[in-house]
Amino acid sequence: MSDSEPIVPAGNIAIDGERLWDTIMETAQIGATPKGGICRLTLTDLDRQVRDWFRAKCESAGCAVTVDDMGNIFARRPGRDPSLPPIAIGSHLDTQPTGGKYDGIIGVLSGLEVLRTLNDQGYETNAPIEVIDWTNEEGSRFAPAMLSSGVFAGVFDNVFAYSREDRNGQKFGDELVRIGYKGDVPCGSHKLGAHFEIHIEQGPILEDEAKTIGVVTGVQGMRWYEVTVTGTEGHAGATPMRLRRNALLAASRMGVAIDAIGWAHAPDAVATVGLLENRPNSRNVVPGSVFFSVDLRHPSDATVAAMEAEMRAELERIAAEGNVELGIECVWDSPAVRFDADCIAAVRRAAEAAGYGHRDIVSGAGHDSAYIARVAPTTMVFVPCEKGLSHNEAEHAEKADVTAGANVLLRAVLETDQRLAERADLGA
Ligand code: HGY
Ligand code: MN
Ligand code: MN
């Protein structure tokens, strides 16, 4: 089928943008911060609160809701043929500590809005439709990111996931039990016919080009590291400069070197030290140990690997100069991903049918779709966010853009449902 043959089902079925927006504003109250953002870290009581909200809304929309043993929530709306694998609409409800109202959240709530719209219209799909809240997409509290979609896709196993500790030593598995969301369905035990995710771009391109829709073709490669720098604690007043083994000084120089590696491979590369702990963090003690995170990304896996090699060499050199010990552990390696051509074409056709300005785009941010693409035909729909800001309490998206994105999502899902049912009928 060429890109120009729309097989979008007849009728101009459309979502209720006001109702969708109301759900976004309602759930934004759960973990609301004074600056207008959300702090709703995964597996906290606030995460449990929003999960309970989501489950209740899906059940009242007539869905069967199941929770798997990684806490992923699946709200299934039945279709004409229960033997067809569900077409999924997934994203996440957990946020960064200084997160915004839209990152992940518009993905799950647009799915709920699609369910509600299909109900309003009495529209019966061929396959079931399944809206999914993937646990711990952000990776802020428990590294790595996309942990539970990663287990679903077979990238990680439950033992690894349950063992992940936050910076206070609490374990993922214990927290999942504590909030009551460790289900008994084995994670990854059911097939998905396709997976779609709507998300804010989290970058400036769509806004800069005045485009409403990003037709996401893939996700760049990314790696996370944990670095420990060990020197000697000493008295700030009595320890001569020449005798110091200052861990924070060495770590600071390492941070500058990592930033330089990002610039060396710019404009497509990014390099970030985001989390840093200095011990004992006392104003009159020469710092003895530092822990910091590194996030390296580039559309090419080979370039990410080159950046890693340069980083390791630089950090070893700086550690030797500062007479400190160095530990570097790669805790996450998510290779670049290309999404499914048919799903991408369905999103592009839906944007064209609706007359929305659109452009192809590769995601700079990681998403659950990056892992789900390994086990199901997958793609994403981006909508603009103001100044490209995200992972920031000032994150903002326009109601009209979110509504447009959710309509594109709906039409792409319905077209895919038709296409997969026809393929199944043909015994393909
Ligand atoms: O890190 C990411 O790109 C995503 O927001 N978890
Ligand atoms: Mn996200
Ligand atoms: Mn995020």
Short mmCIF file of C-alpha atoms and ligand atoms in Angstrom, two decimals:
data_model
loop_
_atom_site.label_atom_id
_atom_site.label_comp_id
_atom_site.label_asym_id
_atom_site.label_seq_id
_atom_site.Cartn_x
_atom_site.Cartn_y
_atom_site.Cartn_z
CA MET A 1 0.00 0.00 0.00
CA SER A 2 1.44 3.37 -0.91
CA ASP A 3 1.61 6.25 1.51
CA SER A 4 -1.15 8.01 -0.37
CA GLU A 5 -3.88 5.35 -0.04
CA PRO A 6 -5.78 6.31 3.09
CA ILE A 7 -7.66 3.34 4.47
CA VAL A 8 -8.79 5.33 7.44
CA PRO A 9 -12.26 4.06 8.44
CA ALA A 10 -15.19 6.06 7.09
CA GLY A 11 -16.52 8.99 9.08
CA ASN A 12 -14.68 11.75 10.82
CA ILE A 13 -14.58 10.21 14.27
CA ALA A 14 -12.74 12.61 16.58
CA ILE A 15 -11.76 12.76 20.21
CA ASP A 16 -13.22 15.22 22.74
CA GLY A 17 -10.32 17.63 23.29
CA GLU A 18 -11.95 19.37 26.26
CA ARG A 19 -12.50 16.06 28.08
CA LEU A 20 -8.89 14.99 27.38
CA TRP A 21 -7.57 18.32 28.63
CA ASP A 22 -9.67 18.04 31.80
CA THR A 23 -8.08 14.65 32.58
CA ILE A 24 -4.60 16.13 32.09
CA MET A 25 -5.36 19.01 34.46
CA GLU A 26 -7.11 16.72 36.97
CA THR A 27 -4.21 14.26 37.23
CA ALA A 28 -1.72 17.15 37.33
CA GLN A 29 -3.03 17.81 40.84
CA ILE A 30 -1.54 14.47 41.99
CA GLY A 31 1.98 15.55 42.94
CA ALA A 32 1.49 19.15 41.86
CA THR A 33 4.45 21.42 42.66
CA PRO A 34 4.21 25.13 43.56
CA LYS A 35 5.88 26.04 40.24
CA GLY A 36 3.12 24.35 38.22
CA GLY A 37 4.88 21.06 37.54
CA ILE A 38 4.52 17.56 38.93
CA CYS A 39 6.76 15.55 41.26
CA ARG A 40 5.34 12.01 41.05
CA LEU A 41 8.27 9.60 41.21
CA THR A 42 7.65 6.00 40.28
CA LEU A 43 6.29 3.63 42.96
CA THR A 44 5.66 6.42 45.46
CA ASP A 45 2.28 6.94 47.13
CA LEU A 46 1.56 9.64 44.54
CA ASP A 47 2.22 7.13 41.75
CA ARG A 48 -0.18 4.75 43.47
CA GLN A 49 -2.78 7.56 43.63
CA VAL A 50 -2.62 8.28 39.90
CA ARG A 51 -2.62 4.57 39.09
CA ASP A 52 -5.77 4.10 41.18
CA TRP A 53 -7.33 7.06 39.32
CA PHE A 54 -6.40 5.59 35.93
CA ARG A 55 -7.65 2.10 36.79
CA ALA A 56 -10.98 3.45 38.06
CA LYS A 57 -11.53 5.58 34.92
CA CYS A 58 -10.71 2.67 32.61
CA GLU A 59 -13.01 0.31 34.51
CA SER A 60 -15.84 2.83 34.32
CA ALA A 61 -15.15 3.00 30.57
CA GLY A 62 -15.92 -0.72 30.45
CA CYS A 63 -12.36 -1.99 30.21
CA ALA A 64 -10.94 -5.09 31.83
CA VAL A 65 -7.87 -3.88 33.76
CA THR A 66 -4.94 -6.18 34.55
CA VAL A 67 -1.62 -5.45 36.28
CA ASP A 68 1.48 -7.52 35.50
CA ASP A 69 4.34 -8.42 37.86
CA MET A 70 6.23 -5.28 36.88
CA GLY A 71 3.30 -3.03 37.75
CA ASN A 72 2.42 -2.31 34.11
CA ILE A 73 -1.32 -1.58 33.90
CA PHE A 74 -3.29 -2.83 30.85
CA ALA A 75 -6.82 -1.50 30.23
CA ARG A 76 -8.39 -3.61 27.49
CA ARG A 77 -11.47 -2.58 25.47
CA PRO A 78 -12.85 -5.64 23.68
CA GLY A 79 -12.96 -5.78 19.88
CA ARG A 80 -14.97 -7.87 17.44
CA ASP A 81 -12.38 -10.64 17.36
CA PRO A 82 -10.81 -11.51 20.73
CA SER A 83 -8.32 -13.79 18.99
CA LEU A 84 -6.54 -10.75 17.48
CA PRO A 85 -3.69 -9.35 19.60
CA PRO A 86 -4.63 -5.94 21.08
CA ILE A 87 -3.52 -2.70 19.48
CA ALA A 88 -1.84 -0.82 22.31
CA ILE A 89 -1.65 2.85 23.21
CA GLY A 90 1.01 3.17 25.89
CA SER A 91 3.16 5.63 27.80
CA HIS A 92 3.87 6.50 31.45
CA LEU A 93 2.38 8.34 34.43
CA ASP A 94 5.58 8.65 36.48
CA THR A 95 7.46 11.97 36.34
CA GLN A 96 10.81 13.54 36.99
CA PRO A 97 11.28 15.28 40.39
CA THR A 98 10.74 18.60 38.61
CA GLY A 99 8.58 17.19 35.85
CA GLY A 100 5.86 18.79 33.77
CA LYS A 101 2.16 18.07 33.26
CA TYR A 102 2.53 16.44 29.84
CA ASP A 103 5.64 14.16 29.58
CA GLY A 104 4.23 10.62 29.40
CA ILE A 105 0.91 11.72 30.81
CA ILE A 106 -0.63 12.83 27.51
CA GLY A 107 0.28 9.41 26.15
CA VAL A 108 -1.70 7.45 28.71
CA LEU A 109 -4.58 9.93 28.95
CA SER A 110 -4.93 10.20 25.16
CA GLY A 111 -5.34 6.43 25.24
CA LEU A 112 -8.13 6.78 27.79
CA GLU A 113 -9.70 9.47 25.59
CA VAL A 114 -9.57 7.12 22.58
CA LEU A 115 -11.39 4.46 24.62
CA ARG A 116 -14.03 6.98 25.68
CA THR A 117 -14.46 8.25 22.10
CA LEU A 118 -14.90 4.74 20.71
CA ASN A 119 -17.51 4.12 23.42
CA ASP A 120 -19.32 7.39 22.63
CA GLN A 121 -19.41 6.51 18.94
CA GLY A 122 -20.34 2.85 19.56
CA TYR A 123 -17.39 2.04 17.32
CA GLU A 124 -16.39 -1.63 17.42
CA THR A 125 -12.76 -2.27 16.48
CA ASN A 126 -11.65 -5.61 15.08
CA ALA A 127 -8.90 -6.15 17.63
CA PRO A 128 -9.09 -5.21 21.28
CA ILE A 129 -7.61 -1.82 22.14
CA GLU A 130 -5.30 -1.79 25.16
CA VAL A 131 -4.18 1.38 26.97
CA ILE A 132 -0.99 0.84 28.96
CA ASP A 133 0.74 2.66 31.83
CA TRP A 134 4.35 1.43 31.72
CA THR A 135 6.06 1.46 35.15
CA ASN A 136 9.22 3.53 35.70
CA GLU A 137 9.73 5.03 32.28
CA GLU A 138 11.72 7.93 33.71
CA GLY A 139 14.47 6.00 35.49
CA SER A 140 14.97 8.99 37.79
CA ARG A 141 14.32 7.09 41.03
CA PHE A 142 15.34 3.62 39.81
CA ALA A 143 17.86 3.41 36.96
CA PRO A 144 17.68 2.44 34.16
CA ALA A 145 14.84 4.22 32.41
CA MET A 146 12.08 2.33 30.57
CA LEU A 147 12.66 -0.49 33.04
CA SER A 148 9.27 -2.20 32.86
CA SER A 149 8.71 -1.87 29.13
CA GLY A 150 12.24 -3.26 28.95
CA VAL A 151 11.18 -6.34 30.95
CA PHE A 152 8.10 -6.68 28.69
CA ALA A 153 10.42 -6.65 25.66
CA GLY A 154 12.84 -9.15 27.21
CA VAL A 155 15.69 -6.64 27.62
CA PHE A 156 15.81 -7.02 31.41
CA ASP A 157 14.47 -9.74 33.70
CA ASN A 158 12.37 -9.33 36.84
CA VAL A 159 15.27 -10.25 39.16
CA PHE A 160 17.38 -7.39 37.77
CA ALA A 161 14.46 -4.98 37.90
CA TYR A 162 13.37 -5.86 41.43
CA SER A 163 16.97 -5.42 42.66
CA ARG A 164 17.32 -1.82 41.45
CA GLU A 165 17.85 0.55 44.34
CA ASP A 166 17.07 4.24 44.67
CA ARG A 167 19.63 6.57 46.29
CA ASN A 168 18.08 5.82 49.70
CA GLY A 169 18.65 2.08 49.28
CA GLN A 170 14.98 1.22 48.70
CA LYS A 171 14.45 -1.60 46.23
CA PHE A 172 12.15 -1.46 43.18
CA GLY A 173 10.60 -4.84 44.01
CA ASP A 174 9.82 -3.84 47.60
CA GLU A 175 8.27 -0.54 46.55
CA LEU A 176 6.15 -2.24 43.89
CA VAL A 177 4.70 -4.51 46.61
CA ARG A 178 4.34 -1.62 49.04
CA ILE A 179 2.09 0.40 46.72
CA GLY A 180 0.04 -2.69 45.88
CA TYR A 181 0.89 -2.85 42.16
CA LYS A 182 2.81 -6.07 41.86
CA GLY A 183 0.33 -8.01 39.76
CA ASP A 184 0.38 -11.74 39.13
CA VAL A 185 0.40 -11.63 35.33
CA PRO A 186 3.92 -12.42 34.07
CA CYS A 187 5.33 -9.32 32.36
CA GLY A 188 5.58 -9.83 28.59
CA SER A 189 3.25 -12.82 28.56
CA HIS A 190 0.88 -11.42 25.94
CA LYS A 191 1.41 -10.28 22.36
CA LEU A 192 0.61 -6.80 21.09
CA GLY A 193 -0.64 -6.30 17.53
CA ALA A 194 0.93 -2.84 17.45
CA HIS A 195 1.95 -0.10 19.90
CA PHE A 196 1.39 3.64 19.46
CA GLU A 197 2.54 6.41 21.80
CA ILE A 198 1.76 10.12 21.65
CA HIS A 199 4.28 12.30 23.46
CA ILE A 200 5.47 15.91 23.57
CA GLU A 201 8.64 16.30 21.49
CA GLN A 202 10.63 17.54 24.50
CA GLY A 203 12.74 19.53 22.04
CA PRO A 204 12.31 22.74 19.97
CA ILE A 205 12.03 21.48 16.36
CA LEU A 206 8.23 21.24 15.85
CA GLU A 207 7.62 24.62 17.48
CA ASP A 208 10.51 26.18 15.53
CA GLU A 209 9.11 24.89 12.23
CA ALA A 210 5.47 25.56 13.23
CA LYS A 211 4.56 21.91 12.69
CA THR A 212 1.70 20.32 14.66
CA ILE A 213 2.71 16.68 14.30
CA GLY A 214 6.04 14.88 14.53
CA VAL A 215 5.98 11.60 12.59
CA VAL A 216 8.50 9.76 14.75
CA THR A 217 10.71 7.40 12.76
CA GLY A 218 12.89 6.20 15.62
CA VAL A 219 14.81 6.93 18.84
CA GLN A 220 18.50 7.77 19.19
CA GLY A 221 21.01 5.58 21.01
CA MET A 222 21.69 6.31 24.68
CA ARG A 223 23.90 5.01 27.48
CA TRP A 224 23.96 5.76 31.23
CA TYR A 225 26.97 5.39 33.54
CA GLU A 226 27.57 5.62 37.28
CA VAL A 227 30.95 7.07 38.24
CA THR A 228 32.61 6.97 41.67
CA VAL A 229 35.62 9.12 42.51
CA THR A 230 37.48 8.31 45.74
CA GLY A 231 40.07 10.62 47.33
CA THR A 232 40.83 11.40 50.98
CA GLU A 233 38.69 13.43 53.35
CA GLY A 234 40.79 16.05 55.10
CA HIS A 235 40.65 19.19 57.17
CA ALA A 236 39.93 22.19 54.93
CA GLY A 237 42.18 24.36 57.08
CA ALA A 238 45.07 22.08 57.89
CA THR A 239 45.55 20.04 54.70
CA PRO A 240 48.07 21.72 52.35
CA MET A 241 46.97 21.97 48.69
CA ARG A 242 49.88 19.78 47.55
CA LEU A 243 48.80 16.89 49.81
CA ARG A 244 45.13 16.82 48.88
CA ARG A 245 43.25 14.01 47.09
CA ASN A 246 40.17 16.13 46.43
CA ALA A 247 37.38 13.94 44.95
CA LEU A 248 35.09 16.87 44.13
CA LEU A 249 37.82 18.75 42.27
CA ALA A 250 38.55 15.66 40.16
CA ALA A 251 34.83 15.04 39.56
CA SER A 252 34.35 18.67 38.52
CA ARG A 253 37.16 18.36 35.96
CA MET A 254 35.55 15.12 34.74
CA GLY A 255 32.25 16.93 34.28
CA VAL A 256 33.95 19.57 32.14
CA ALA A 257 35.62 16.83 30.06
CA ILE A 258 32.31 15.00 29.52
CA ASP A 259 30.66 18.23 28.38
CA ALA A 260 33.54 18.75 25.93
CA ILE A 261 32.93 15.27 24.47
CA GLY A 262 29.29 16.24 23.85
CA TRP A 263 30.44 19.39 22.04
CA ALA A 264 33.04 17.46 20.06
CA HIS A 265 30.25 15.33 18.53
CA ALA A 266 27.61 18.07 18.37
CA PRO A 267 25.15 19.01 16.95
CA ASP A 268 23.70 15.49 17.09
CA ALA A 269 25.40 14.35 20.30
CA VAL A 270 24.45 15.23 23.86
CA ALA A 271 26.38 14.51 27.06
CA THR A 272 25.03 15.22 30.55
CA VAL A 273 26.12 14.86 34.16
CA GLY A 274 22.76 15.14 35.92
CA LEU A 275 23.08 13.59 39.36
CA LEU A 276 26.01 14.30 41.70
CA GLU A 277 26.54 13.37 45.34
CA ASN A 278 29.50 14.81 47.22
CA ARG A 279 30.59 13.27 50.54
CA PRO A 280 30.77 14.21 53.31
CA ASN A 281 29.44 17.47 51.80
CA SER A 282 30.68 19.54 54.71
CA ARG A 283 31.96 23.06 54.20
CA ASN A 284 35.26 22.50 56.08
CA VAL A 285 36.14 19.01 54.83
CA VAL A 286 38.13 18.26 51.66
CA PRO A 287 35.66 16.00 49.77
CA GLY A 288 36.65 12.35 49.97
CA SER A 289 34.18 10.73 47.58
CA VAL A 290 31.84 11.72 44.78
CA PHE A 291 29.17 9.73 42.92
CA PHE A 292 27.85 11.09 39.62
CA SER A 293 25.76 9.98 36.63
CA VAL A 294 26.59 10.32 32.94
CA ASP A 295 24.08 10.29 30.05
CA LEU A 296 25.53 10.01 26.51
CA ARG A 297 23.30 10.07 23.40
CA HIS A 298 23.60 10.17 19.60
CA PRO A 299 21.52 8.84 16.67
CA SER A 300 24.43 6.54 15.76
CA ASP A 301 25.37 3.70 18.12
CA ALA A 302 28.93 3.78 16.78
CA THR A 303 29.26 7.42 17.82
CA VAL A 304 27.89 6.70 21.29
CA ALA A 305 30.53 3.96 21.58
CA ALA A 306 33.23 6.40 20.45
CA MET A 307 32.03 8.97 22.99
CA GLU A 308 32.22 6.31 25.71
CA ALA A 309 35.80 5.41 24.76
CA GLU A 310 36.81 9.08 24.81
CA MET A 311 35.08 9.55 28.17
CA ARG A 312 36.82 6.56 29.77
CA ALA A 313 40.23 7.78 28.58
CA GLU A 314 39.61 11.32 29.83
CA LEU A 315 38.32 10.21 33.25
CA GLU A 316 41.30 7.85 33.74
CA ARG A 317 43.70 10.70 32.85
CA ILE A 318 42.02 13.15 35.27
CA ALA A 319 41.90 10.54 38.06
CA ALA A 320 45.63 9.89 37.68
CA GLU A 321 46.42 13.61 37.74
CA GLY A 322 44.28 14.07 40.87
CA ASN A 323 45.68 10.95 42.56
CA VAL A 324 42.13 9.63 43.13
CA GLU A 325 40.54 6.23 42.46
CA LEU A 326 37.95 5.94 39.69
CA GLY A 327 35.05 3.55 39.12
CA ILE A 328 32.89 3.67 35.95
CA GLU A 329 29.92 1.34 35.43
CA CYS A 330 27.67 1.35 32.37
CA VAL A 331 24.21 0.82 33.89
CA TRP A 332 22.14 1.21 30.73
CA ASP A 333 22.69 0.80 26.99
CA SER A 334 19.66 1.49 24.79
CA PRO A 335 20.66 1.19 21.11
CA ALA A 336 19.15 3.42 18.42
CA VAL A 337 15.72 2.19 17.26
CA ARG A 338 13.92 2.41 13.91
CA PHE A 339 10.10 2.25 14.16
CA ASP A 340 7.73 0.19 11.98
CA ALA A 341 7.23 1.52 8.42
CA ASP A 342 3.51 0.66 8.27
CA CYS A 343 2.79 2.33 11.59
CA ILE A 344 4.81 5.40 10.57
CA ALA A 345 2.86 5.60 7.30
CA ALA A 346 -0.44 5.36 9.21
CA VAL A 347 0.56 8.32 11.40
CA ARG A 348 1.69 10.32 8.35
CA ARG A 349 -1.59 9.58 6.50
CA ALA A 350 -3.63 10.51 9.57
CA ALA A 351 -1.78 13.85 9.87
CA GLU A 352 -2.29 14.52 6.14
CA ALA A 353 -5.98 13.51 6.24
CA ALA A 354 -6.51 15.98 9.07
CA GLY A 355 -4.50 18.67 7.30
CA TYR A 356 -1.92 19.05 10.07
CA GLY A 357 1.58 20.33 9.26
CA HIS A 358 3.97 17.50 10.01
CA ARG A 359 7.56 16.35 9.60
CA ASP A 360 9.52 13.19 10.23
CA ILE A 361 11.63 13.32 13.39
CA VAL A 362 13.96 11.08 15.41
CA SER A 363 13.36 11.19 19.15
CA GLY A 364 16.17 12.62 21.31
CA ALA A 365 14.41 11.36 24.42
CA GLY A 366 13.98 7.72 25.36
CA HIS A 367 10.48 6.24 25.43
CA ASP A 368 8.83 2.92 26.28
CA SER A 369 8.14 2.59 22.55
CA ALA A 370 11.89 2.21 22.00
CA TYR A 371 11.76 -1.16 23.77
CA ILE A 372 8.26 -2.21 22.69
CA ALA A 373 9.43 -1.80 19.08
CA ARG A 374 11.42 -5.00 19.68
CA VAL A 375 8.25 -7.08 20.19
CA ALA A 376 5.51 -5.27 18.25
CA PRO A 377 5.14 -2.92 15.25
CA THR A 378 5.52 0.45 16.97
CA THR A 379 5.68 4.16 16.37
CA MET A 380 5.05 7.49 18.05
CA VAL A 381 3.24 10.76 17.43
CA PHE A 382 4.95 13.95 18.66
CA VAL A 383 3.27 17.24 19.44
CA PRO A 384 5.13 20.51 20.14
CA CYS A 385 5.97 21.79 23.61
CA GLU A 386 6.72 25.43 24.38
CA LYS A 387 10.37 26.34 23.72
CA GLY A 388 11.07 22.59 23.62
CA LEU A 389 11.14 22.63 27.43
CA SER A 390 10.64 19.35 29.28
CA HIS A 391 11.90 17.71 32.47
CA ASN A 392 11.10 21.18 33.76
CA GLU A 393 8.11 22.41 35.79
CA ALA A 394 7.46 25.07 33.15
CA GLU A 395 6.79 22.35 30.52
CA HIS A 396 3.79 23.45 28.44
CA ALA A 397 1.77 22.12 25.54
CA GLU A 398 -1.20 23.73 23.80
CA LYS A 399 -4.65 22.12 24.11
CA ALA A 400 -5.12 22.41 20.33
CA ASP A 401 -1.86 20.54 19.65
CA VAL A 402 -2.59 17.79 22.17
CA THR A 403 -6.08 17.42 20.66
CA ALA A 404 -4.60 17.26 17.17
CA GLY A 405 -2.08 14.65 18.27
CA ALA A 406 -4.74 12.52 19.94
CA ASN A 407 -6.87 12.67 16.78
CA VAL A 408 -3.90 11.54 14.69
CA LEU A 409 -3.33 8.75 17.21
CA LEU A 410 -6.99 7.68 16.99
CA ARG A 411 -7.00 7.61 13.20
CA ALA A 412 -3.65 5.79 12.99
CA VAL A 413 -4.88 3.18 15.48
CA LEU A 414 -8.17 2.64 13.59
CA GLU A 415 -6.38 2.37 10.26
CA THR A 416 -3.93 -0.13 11.72
CA ASP A 417 -6.81 -2.10 13.22
CA GLN A 418 -8.39 -2.38 9.74
CA ARG A 419 -5.08 -3.29 8.09
CA LEU A 420 -4.17 -5.98 10.62
CA ALA A 421 -7.67 -7.49 10.53
CA GLU A 422 -7.55 -7.68 6.72
CA ARG A 423 -4.12 -9.29 6.95
CA ALA A 424 -5.44 -11.80 9.50
CA ASP A 425 -8.43 -12.59 7.25
CA LEU A 426 -5.99 -13.28 4.42
CA GLY A 427 -4.15 -15.60 6.78
CA ALA A 428 -1.02 -13.47 6.41
O1 HGY B 1 15.68 9.85 29.62
C1 HGY B 1 14.77 9.96 28.79
O2 HGY B 1 15.01 10.31 27.65
C2 HGY B 1 13.34 9.70 29.19
O3 HGY B 1 12.75 10.91 29.57
N1 HGY B 1 13.24 8.73 30.24
MN MN B 2 8.35 10.50 28.66
MN MN B 3 10.70 12.07 30.69
#
